Coordinates of C-alpha atoms in Angstrom, one line a residue:
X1 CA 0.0 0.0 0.0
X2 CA 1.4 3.7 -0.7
X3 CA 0.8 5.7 1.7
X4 CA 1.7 8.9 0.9
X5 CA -0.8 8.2 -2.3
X6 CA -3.7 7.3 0.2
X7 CA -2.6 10.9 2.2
X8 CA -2.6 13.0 -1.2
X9 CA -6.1 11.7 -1.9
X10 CA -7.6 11.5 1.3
X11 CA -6.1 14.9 2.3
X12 CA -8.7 16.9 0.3
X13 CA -11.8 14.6 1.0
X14 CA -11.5 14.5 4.8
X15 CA -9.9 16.7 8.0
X16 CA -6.3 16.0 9.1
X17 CA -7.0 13.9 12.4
X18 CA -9.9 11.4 10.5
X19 CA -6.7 10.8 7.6
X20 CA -4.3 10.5 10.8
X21 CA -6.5 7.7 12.3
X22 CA -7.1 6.1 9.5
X23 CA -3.7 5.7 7.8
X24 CA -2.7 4.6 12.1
X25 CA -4.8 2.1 11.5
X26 CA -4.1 1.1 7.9
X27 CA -0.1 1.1 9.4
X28 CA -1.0 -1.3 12.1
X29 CA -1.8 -3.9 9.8
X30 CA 1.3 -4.3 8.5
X31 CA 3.7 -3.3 11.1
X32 CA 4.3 -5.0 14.5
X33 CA 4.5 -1.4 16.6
X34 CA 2.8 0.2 18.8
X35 CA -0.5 2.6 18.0
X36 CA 1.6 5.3 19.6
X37 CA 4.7 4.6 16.8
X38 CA 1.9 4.4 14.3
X39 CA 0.6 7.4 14.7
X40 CA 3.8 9.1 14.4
X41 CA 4.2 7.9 11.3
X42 CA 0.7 8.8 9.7
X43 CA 1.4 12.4 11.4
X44 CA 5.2 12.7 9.7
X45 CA 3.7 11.6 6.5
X46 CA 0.2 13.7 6.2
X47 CA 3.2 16.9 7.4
X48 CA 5.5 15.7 4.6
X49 CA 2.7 15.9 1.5
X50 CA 1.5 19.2 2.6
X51 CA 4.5 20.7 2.3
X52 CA 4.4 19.1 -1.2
X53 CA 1.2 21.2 -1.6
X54 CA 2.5 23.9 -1.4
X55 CA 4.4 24.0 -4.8
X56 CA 0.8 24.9 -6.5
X57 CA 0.8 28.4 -5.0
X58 CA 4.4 28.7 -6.0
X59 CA 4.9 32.4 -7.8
X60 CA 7.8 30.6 -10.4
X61 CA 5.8 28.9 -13.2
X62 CA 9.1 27.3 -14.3
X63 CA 9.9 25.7 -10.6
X64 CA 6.1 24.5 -10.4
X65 CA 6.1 23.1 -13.5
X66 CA 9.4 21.3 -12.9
X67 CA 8.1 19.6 -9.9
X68 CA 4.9 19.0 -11.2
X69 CA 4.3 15.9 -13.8
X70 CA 1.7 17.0 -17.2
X71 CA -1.5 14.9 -16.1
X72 CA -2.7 12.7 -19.0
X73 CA -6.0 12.1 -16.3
X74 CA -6.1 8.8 -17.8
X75 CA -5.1 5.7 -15.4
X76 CA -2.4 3.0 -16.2
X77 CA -5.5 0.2 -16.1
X78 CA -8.2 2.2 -17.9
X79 CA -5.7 2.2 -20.9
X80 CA -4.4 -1.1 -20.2
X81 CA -0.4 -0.1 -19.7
X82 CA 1.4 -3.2 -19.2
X83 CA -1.4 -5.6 -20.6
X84 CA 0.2 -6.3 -24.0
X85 CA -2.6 -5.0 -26.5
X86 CA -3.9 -2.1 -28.8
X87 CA -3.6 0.6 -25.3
X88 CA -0.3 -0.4 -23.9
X89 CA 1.4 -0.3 -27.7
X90 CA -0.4 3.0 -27.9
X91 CA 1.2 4.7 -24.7
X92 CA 4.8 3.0 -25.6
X93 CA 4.2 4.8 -29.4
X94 CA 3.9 8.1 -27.4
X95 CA 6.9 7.1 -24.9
X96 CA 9.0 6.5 -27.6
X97 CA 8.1 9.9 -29.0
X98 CA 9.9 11.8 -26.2
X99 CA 13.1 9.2 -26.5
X100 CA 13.2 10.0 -30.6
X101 CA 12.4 13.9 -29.6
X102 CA 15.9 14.1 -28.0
X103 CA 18.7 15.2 -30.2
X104 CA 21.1 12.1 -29.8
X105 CA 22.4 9.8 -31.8
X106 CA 21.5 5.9 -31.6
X107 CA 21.0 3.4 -34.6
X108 CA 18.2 1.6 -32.9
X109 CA 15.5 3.7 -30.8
X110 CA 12.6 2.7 -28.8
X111 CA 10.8 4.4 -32.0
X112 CA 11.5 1.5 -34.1
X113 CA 9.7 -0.8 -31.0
X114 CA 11.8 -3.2 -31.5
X115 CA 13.0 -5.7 -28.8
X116 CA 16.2 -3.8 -28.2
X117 CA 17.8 -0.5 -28.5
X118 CA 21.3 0.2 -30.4
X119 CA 24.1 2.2 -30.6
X120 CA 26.9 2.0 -33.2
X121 CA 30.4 3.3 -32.0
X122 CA 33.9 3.0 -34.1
X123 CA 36.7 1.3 -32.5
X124 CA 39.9 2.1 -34.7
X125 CA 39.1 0.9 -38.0
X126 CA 36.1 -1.5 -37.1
X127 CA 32.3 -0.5 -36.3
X128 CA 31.0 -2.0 -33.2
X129 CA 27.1 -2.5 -32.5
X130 CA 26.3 -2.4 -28.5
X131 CA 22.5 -3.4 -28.1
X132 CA 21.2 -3.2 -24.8
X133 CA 17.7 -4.5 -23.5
X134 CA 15.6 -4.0 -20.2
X135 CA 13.0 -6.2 -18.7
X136 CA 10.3 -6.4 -15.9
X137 CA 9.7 -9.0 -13.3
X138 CA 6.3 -10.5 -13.9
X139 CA 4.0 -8.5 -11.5
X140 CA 1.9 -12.0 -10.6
X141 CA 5.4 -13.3 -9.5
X142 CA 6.6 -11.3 -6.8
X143 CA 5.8 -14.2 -4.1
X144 CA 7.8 -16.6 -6.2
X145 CA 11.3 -15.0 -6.3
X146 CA 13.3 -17.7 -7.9
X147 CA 11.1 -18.2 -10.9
X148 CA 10.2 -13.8 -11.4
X149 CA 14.4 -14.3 -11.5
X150 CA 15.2 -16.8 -13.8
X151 CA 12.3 -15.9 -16.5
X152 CA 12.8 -11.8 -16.3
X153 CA 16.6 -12.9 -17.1
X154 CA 16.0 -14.8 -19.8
X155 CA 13.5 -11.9 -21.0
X156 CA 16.3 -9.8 -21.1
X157 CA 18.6 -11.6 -23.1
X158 CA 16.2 -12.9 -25.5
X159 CA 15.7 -9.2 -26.3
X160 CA 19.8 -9.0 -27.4
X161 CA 19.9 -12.2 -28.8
X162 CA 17.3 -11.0 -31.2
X163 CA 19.1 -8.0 -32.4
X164 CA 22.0 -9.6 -33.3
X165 CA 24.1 -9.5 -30.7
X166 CA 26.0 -11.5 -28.2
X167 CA 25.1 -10.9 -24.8
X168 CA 27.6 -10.1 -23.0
X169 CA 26.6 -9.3 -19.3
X170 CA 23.7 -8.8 -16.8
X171 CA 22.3 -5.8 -14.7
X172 CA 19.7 -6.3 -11.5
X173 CA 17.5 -3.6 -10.5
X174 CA 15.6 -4.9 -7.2
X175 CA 13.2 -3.2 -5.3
X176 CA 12.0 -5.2 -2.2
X177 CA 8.5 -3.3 -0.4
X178 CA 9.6 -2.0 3.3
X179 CA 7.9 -5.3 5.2
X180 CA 9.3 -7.9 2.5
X181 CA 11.4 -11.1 3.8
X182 CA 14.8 -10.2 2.7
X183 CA 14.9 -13.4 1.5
X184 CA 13.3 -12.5 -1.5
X185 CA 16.1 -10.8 -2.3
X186 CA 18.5 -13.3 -2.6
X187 CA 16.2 -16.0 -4.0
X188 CA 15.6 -13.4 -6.5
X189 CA 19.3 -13.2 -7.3
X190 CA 19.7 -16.6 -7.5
X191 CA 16.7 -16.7 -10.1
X192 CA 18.6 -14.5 -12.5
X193 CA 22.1 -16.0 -11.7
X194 CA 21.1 -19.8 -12.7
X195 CA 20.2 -18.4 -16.4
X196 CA 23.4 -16.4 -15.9
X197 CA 25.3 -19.7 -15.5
X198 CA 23.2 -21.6 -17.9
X199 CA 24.2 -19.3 -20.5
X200 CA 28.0 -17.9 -19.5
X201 CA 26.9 -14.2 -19.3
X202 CA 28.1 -12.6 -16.0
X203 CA 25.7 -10.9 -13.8
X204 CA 28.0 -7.5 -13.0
X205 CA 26.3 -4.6 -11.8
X206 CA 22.7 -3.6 -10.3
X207 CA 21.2 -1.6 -7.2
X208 CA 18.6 -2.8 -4.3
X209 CA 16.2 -0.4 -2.7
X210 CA 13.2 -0.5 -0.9
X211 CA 9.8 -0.1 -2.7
X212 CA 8.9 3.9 -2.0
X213 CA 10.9 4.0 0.7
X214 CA 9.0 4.4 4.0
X215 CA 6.2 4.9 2.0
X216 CA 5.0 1.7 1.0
X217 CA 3.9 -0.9 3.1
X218 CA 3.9 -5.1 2.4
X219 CA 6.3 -7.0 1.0
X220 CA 5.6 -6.6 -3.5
X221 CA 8.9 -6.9 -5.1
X222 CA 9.6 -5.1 -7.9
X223 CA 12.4 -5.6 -10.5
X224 CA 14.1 -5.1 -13.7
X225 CA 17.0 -7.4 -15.4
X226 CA 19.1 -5.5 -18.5
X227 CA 21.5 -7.1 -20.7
X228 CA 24.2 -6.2 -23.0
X229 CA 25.2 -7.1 -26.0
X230 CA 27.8 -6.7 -28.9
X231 CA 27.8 -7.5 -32.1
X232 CA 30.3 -6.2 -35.6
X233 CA 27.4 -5.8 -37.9
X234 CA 24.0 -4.4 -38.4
X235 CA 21.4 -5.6 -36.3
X236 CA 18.4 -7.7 -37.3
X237 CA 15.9 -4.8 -36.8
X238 CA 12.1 -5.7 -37.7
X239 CA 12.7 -2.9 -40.5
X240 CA 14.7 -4.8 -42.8
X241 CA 11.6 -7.7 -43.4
X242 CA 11.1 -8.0 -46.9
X243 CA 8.3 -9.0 -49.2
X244 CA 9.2 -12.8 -49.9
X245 CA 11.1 -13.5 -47.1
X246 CA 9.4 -16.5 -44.7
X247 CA 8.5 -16.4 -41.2
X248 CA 10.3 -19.4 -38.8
X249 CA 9.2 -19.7 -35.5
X250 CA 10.9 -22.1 -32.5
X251 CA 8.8 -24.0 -29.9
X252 CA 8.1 -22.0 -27.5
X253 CA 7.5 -23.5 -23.6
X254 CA 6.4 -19.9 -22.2
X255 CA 8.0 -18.0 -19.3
X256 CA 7.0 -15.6 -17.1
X257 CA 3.2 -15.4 -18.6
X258 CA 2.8 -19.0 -18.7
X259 CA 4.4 -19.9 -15.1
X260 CA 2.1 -17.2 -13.8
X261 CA -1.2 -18.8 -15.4
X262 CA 0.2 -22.2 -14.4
X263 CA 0.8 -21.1 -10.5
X264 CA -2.4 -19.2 -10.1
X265 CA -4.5 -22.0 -11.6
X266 CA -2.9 -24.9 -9.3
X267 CA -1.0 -26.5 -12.4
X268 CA 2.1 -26.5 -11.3
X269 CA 3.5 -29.3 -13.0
X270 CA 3.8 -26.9 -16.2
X271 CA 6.0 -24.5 -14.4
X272 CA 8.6 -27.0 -15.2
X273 CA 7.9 -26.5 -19.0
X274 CA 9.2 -23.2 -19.2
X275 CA 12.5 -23.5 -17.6
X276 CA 14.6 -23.9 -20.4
X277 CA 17.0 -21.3 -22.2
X278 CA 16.4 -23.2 -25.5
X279 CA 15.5 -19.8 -27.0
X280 CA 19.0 -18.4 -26.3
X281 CA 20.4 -21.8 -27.8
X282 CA 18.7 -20.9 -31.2
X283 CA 19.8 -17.5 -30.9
X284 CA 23.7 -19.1 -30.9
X285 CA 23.5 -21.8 -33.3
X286 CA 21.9 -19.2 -36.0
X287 CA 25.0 -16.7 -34.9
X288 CA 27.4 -20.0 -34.9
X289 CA 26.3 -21.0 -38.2
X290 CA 27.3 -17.1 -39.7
X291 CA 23.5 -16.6 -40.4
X292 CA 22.6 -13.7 -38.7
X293 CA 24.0 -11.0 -41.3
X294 CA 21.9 -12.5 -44.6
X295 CA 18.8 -12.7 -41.1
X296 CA 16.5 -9.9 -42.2
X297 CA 14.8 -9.6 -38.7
X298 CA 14.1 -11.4 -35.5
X299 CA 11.6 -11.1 -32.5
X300 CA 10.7 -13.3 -29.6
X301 CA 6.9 -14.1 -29.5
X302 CA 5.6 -11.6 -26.2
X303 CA 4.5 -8.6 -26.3
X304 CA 0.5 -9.8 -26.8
X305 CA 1.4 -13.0 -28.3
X306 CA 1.7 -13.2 -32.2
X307 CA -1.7 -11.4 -32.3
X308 CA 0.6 -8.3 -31.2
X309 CA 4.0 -9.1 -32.3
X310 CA 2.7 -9.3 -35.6
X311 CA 0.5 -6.5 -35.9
X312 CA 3.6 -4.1 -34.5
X313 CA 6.0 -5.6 -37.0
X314 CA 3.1 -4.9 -39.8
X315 CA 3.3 -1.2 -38.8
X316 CA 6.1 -0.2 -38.0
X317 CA 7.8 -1.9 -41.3
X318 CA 4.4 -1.4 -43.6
X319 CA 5.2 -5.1 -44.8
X320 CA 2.3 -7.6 -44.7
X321 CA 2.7 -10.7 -42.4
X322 CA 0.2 -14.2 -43.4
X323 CA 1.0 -16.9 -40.9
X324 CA -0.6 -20.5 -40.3
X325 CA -2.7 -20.9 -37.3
X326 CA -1.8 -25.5 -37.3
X327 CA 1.8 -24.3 -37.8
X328 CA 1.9 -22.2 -35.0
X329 CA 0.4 -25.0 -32.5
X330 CA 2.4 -27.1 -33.5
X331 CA 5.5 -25.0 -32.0
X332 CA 4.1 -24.4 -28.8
X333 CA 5.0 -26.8 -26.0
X334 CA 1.8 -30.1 -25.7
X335 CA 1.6 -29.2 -22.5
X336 CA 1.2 -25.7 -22.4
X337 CA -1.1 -25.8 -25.3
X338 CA -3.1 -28.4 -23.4
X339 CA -2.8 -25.8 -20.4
X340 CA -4.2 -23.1 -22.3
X341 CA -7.0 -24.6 -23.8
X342 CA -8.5 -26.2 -21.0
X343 CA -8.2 -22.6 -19.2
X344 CA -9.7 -21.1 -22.5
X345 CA -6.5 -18.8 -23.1
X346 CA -6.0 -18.1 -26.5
X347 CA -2.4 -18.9 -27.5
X348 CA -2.3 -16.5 -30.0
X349 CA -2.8 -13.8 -27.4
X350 CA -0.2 -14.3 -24.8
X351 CA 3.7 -14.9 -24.4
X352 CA 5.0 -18.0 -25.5
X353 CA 8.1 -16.9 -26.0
X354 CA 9.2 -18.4 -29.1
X355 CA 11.7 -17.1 -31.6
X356 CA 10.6 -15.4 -34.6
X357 CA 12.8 -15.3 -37.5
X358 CA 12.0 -13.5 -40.7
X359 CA 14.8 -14.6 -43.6
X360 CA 14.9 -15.4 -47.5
X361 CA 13.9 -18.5 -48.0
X362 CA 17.1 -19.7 -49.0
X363 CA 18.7 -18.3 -45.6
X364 CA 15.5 -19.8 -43.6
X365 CA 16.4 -23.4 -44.7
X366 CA 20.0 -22.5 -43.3
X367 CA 18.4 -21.3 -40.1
X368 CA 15.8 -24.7 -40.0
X369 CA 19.2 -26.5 -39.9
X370 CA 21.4 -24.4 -37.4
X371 CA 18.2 -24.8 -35.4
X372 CA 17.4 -28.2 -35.3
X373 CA 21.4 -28.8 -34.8
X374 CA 21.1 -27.4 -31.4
X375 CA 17.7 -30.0 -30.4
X376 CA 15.3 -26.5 -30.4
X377 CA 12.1 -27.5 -32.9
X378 CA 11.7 -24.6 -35.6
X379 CA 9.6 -24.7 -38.4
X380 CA 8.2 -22.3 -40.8
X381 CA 4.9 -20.5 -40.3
X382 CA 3.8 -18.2 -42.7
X383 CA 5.6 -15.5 -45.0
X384 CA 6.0 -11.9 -45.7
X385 CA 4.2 -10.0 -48.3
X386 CA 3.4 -6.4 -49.2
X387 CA 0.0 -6.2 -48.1
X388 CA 0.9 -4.4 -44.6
X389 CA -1.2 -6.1 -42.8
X390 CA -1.0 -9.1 -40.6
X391 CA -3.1 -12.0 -41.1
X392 CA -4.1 -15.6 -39.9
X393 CA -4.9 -18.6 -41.7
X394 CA -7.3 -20.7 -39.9
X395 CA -9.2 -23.7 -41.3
X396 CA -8.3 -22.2 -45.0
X397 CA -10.0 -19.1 -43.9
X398 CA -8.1 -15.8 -43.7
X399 CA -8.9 -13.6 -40.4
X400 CA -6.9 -10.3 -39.7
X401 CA -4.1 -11.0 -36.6
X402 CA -5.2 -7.9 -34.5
X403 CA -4.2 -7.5 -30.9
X404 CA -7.2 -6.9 -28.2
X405 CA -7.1 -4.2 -26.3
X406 CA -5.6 -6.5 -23.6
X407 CA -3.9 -9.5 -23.8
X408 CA -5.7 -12.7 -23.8
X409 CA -6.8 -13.0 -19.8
X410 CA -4.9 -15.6 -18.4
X411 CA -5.3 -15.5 -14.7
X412 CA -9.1 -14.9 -13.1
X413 CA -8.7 -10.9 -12.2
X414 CA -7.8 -10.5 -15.6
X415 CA -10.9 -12.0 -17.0
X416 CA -12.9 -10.2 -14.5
X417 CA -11.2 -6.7 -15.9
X418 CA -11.5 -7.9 -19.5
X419 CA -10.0 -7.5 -22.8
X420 CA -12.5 -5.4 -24.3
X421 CA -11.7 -1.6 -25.7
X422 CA -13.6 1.2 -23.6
X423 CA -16.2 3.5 -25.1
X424 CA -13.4 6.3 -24.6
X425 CA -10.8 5.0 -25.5
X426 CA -10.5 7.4 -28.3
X427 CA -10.6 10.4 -26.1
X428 CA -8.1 8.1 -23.6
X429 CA -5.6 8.6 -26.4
X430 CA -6.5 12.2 -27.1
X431 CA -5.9 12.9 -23.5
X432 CA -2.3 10.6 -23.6
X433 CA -1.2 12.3 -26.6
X434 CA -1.4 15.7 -24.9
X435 CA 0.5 14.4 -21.7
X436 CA 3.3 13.4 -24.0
X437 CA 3.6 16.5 -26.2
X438 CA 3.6 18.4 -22.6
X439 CA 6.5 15.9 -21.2
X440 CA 8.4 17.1 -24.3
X441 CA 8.3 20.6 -24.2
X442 CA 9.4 20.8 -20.4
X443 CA 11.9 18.5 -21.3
X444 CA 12.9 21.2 -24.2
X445 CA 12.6 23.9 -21.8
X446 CA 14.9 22.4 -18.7
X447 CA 17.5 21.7 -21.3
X448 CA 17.4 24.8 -22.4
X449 CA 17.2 26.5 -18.8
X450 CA 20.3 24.2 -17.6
X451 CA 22.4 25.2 -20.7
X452 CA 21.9 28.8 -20.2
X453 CA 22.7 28.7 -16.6

């Protein structure tokens, strides 16, 4: 629970001593102190945010509006941030117009919305490629350290292996809530170290903090794993698909997704499916083999499923994408397919975290082989075309691939929320847009403040 959130809202509903009492009580819950203690606290806090209040009164326009944030007035769940459809893709779009607003140089940017982002620097004669990739802990996960670990991890370096690149080391950003076991932390650790050893990429660097501080109570972890990589040629951006080229896909055994719908419906025994770092061994025997520069592009299969990998690819390339809906199936894990359709889950809509490869056919038979060489099942699935649209064959009958507004619901709450797109989500967007354009001018205008200083 934040609660210097509950304070800032309950401040202007209620008197000081009824917002007191309550957030004493709400602190009690948590911590083993007594009322007395408590009520210090809910006193030091409620002193703490109206001093913060006072910034709106503030005669400087340029200080208020640096410690105020542009209000969009739309939340995170109405617009479905983090749910892996039409609304989430929509606010990263409008994130990765502040990032491609700022006047430096990268070769990859978040505006490309591909898996990774690159930089291209010259070392003597030679042109080296650093891509680097960042990845949250499955929310549903934070009582299961070990597994939010391993699969965030592997998140991470799936997201350089499909650029290109080699991975070359690991970064952990933990954040354990104020009243969390510390062992969290270190089972945590030892999640993300096991694919470290698995795949011979050092874990070097990270930070560990405390959730908000002293202002949040319980015991949520919170975490992000980034990984580097190198590589001496271009990467295998989703922007260099072709018309021709076919679409290969690996079997995919899910990870953080699929443990999560495993755990919270009581079928644990398909946890075990998805600890494997198979993807990463495809990712090697393609870069082995010498494949990856004649490789026009490459993706893991998250973000949404295929339903939304596909569509992004589609436009933010303007190719056309036609894949087969038995091919597909048949590349993702028996019993996780099982899993998902006894639960109802369509597997086009969630993470299976395959590996999508998008090659001329000549190259993709090359690839079948480098693949199958390392035991990882790959087959092909559909093909590119220059329609610019992505589409699904299905019983001989084409359907558009379109994400939902949400990913398919694969745990009960998210069935009870739904997938479907709000009424306003139109004005949703309006509003979003407006936040964004405001976030970039007061990013213009502190730049320019700090360089005249």
């Amino acid at each position: 629970m934040d609660i210097e959130g509950f304070v800032r809202q309950a401040i202007n509903q209620n008197d000081e001593k009824s917002v007191e009492n309550s957030l004493r009580d709400k602190i009690l819950e948590y911590k083993n102190i007594n009322p007395e203690q408590a009520s210090k606290m809910a006193s030091a806090v409620i002193e703490e945010v109206k001093h913060t209040l006072k910034i709106e009164s503030h005669p400087d326009d340029f200080l208020r509006d640096l410690i105020n944030y542009p209000k969009a007035n739309v939340k995170m769940g109405e617009i479905g941030v983090g749910s892996r459809g039409e609304g989430d893709f929509f606010v990263h779009r409008r994130i990765a117009d502040i990032v491609s607003s700022t006047h430096t140089n990268a070769f990859i940017t978040p505006e490309a919305q591909d898996d990774g982002g690159v930089v291209k620097k010259s070392v003597g004669s030679n042109d080296i490629y650093v891509t680097t990739a960042v990845d949250g802990i499955h929310s549903r996960l934070s009582e299961y350290p070990f597994l939010g670990g391993f699969h965030v991890a592997r998140a991470s370096l799936r997201d350089v292996c499909v650029m290109g690149a080699d991975p070359v080391a690991i970064l952990s950003d933990l954040h354990l809530a104020d009243d969390g076991d510390v062992g969290k932390l270190f089972d945590f650790t030892a999640g993300v170290c096991a694919v470290s050893e698995l795949v011979n990429v050092p874990l070097v660097a990270g930070s560990t903090l405390r959730v908000g501080g002293d202002m949040v109570l319980g015991d949520r972890l919170v975490s992000a794993v980034g990984a580097v990589g190198i590589s001496e040629y271009a990467p295998t951006a989703r922007k260099r698909a072709e018309a021709g080229d076919v679409i290969l896909m690996t079997e995919g055994s899910g990870g953080g997704t699929i443990t999560t719908t495993a755990i919270y419906h009581g079928m644990f025994d398909v946890v075990n499916e998805t600890m494997d770092v198979s993807f990463i061994k495809a990712s090697e025997a393609i870069s082995a083999a010498g494949l990856l520069p004649e490789v026009h592009a490459m993706t893991d299969v998250t973000n949404g499923g295929l339903r939304g990998d596909a569509h992004e690819i589609a436009s933010t390339t303007g190719v056309g994408l036609t894949v087969f809906n038995d091919k597909i199936r048949e590349l993702i894990n028996p019993k996780v397919l099982e899993m998902l359709e006894k639960l109802d889950i369509d597997p086009l809509g969630v993470s299976v975290d395959s590996l999508m490869i998008i090659a001329p056919e000549d190259i993709g038979e090359e690839v079948k082989k480098a693949v199958s060489g390392a035991n990882v099942d790959i087959a092909e699935i559909g093909y590119v075309d220059d329609t610019g649209k992505a589409k699904l064959i299905r019983d001989g009958v084409e359907e558009a691939l379109t994400p939902l507004f949400r990913e398919a619901a694969y745990t009960k709450i998210k069935k009870v929320v739904g997938d479907t797109t709000p009424e306003d989500f139109e004005i949703m967007k309006e509003k979003v847009q407006k936040a964004a354009l405001a976030a970039i001018k007061k990013k213009d205008d502190v730049v320019k403040a700090v360089r005249e200083k």
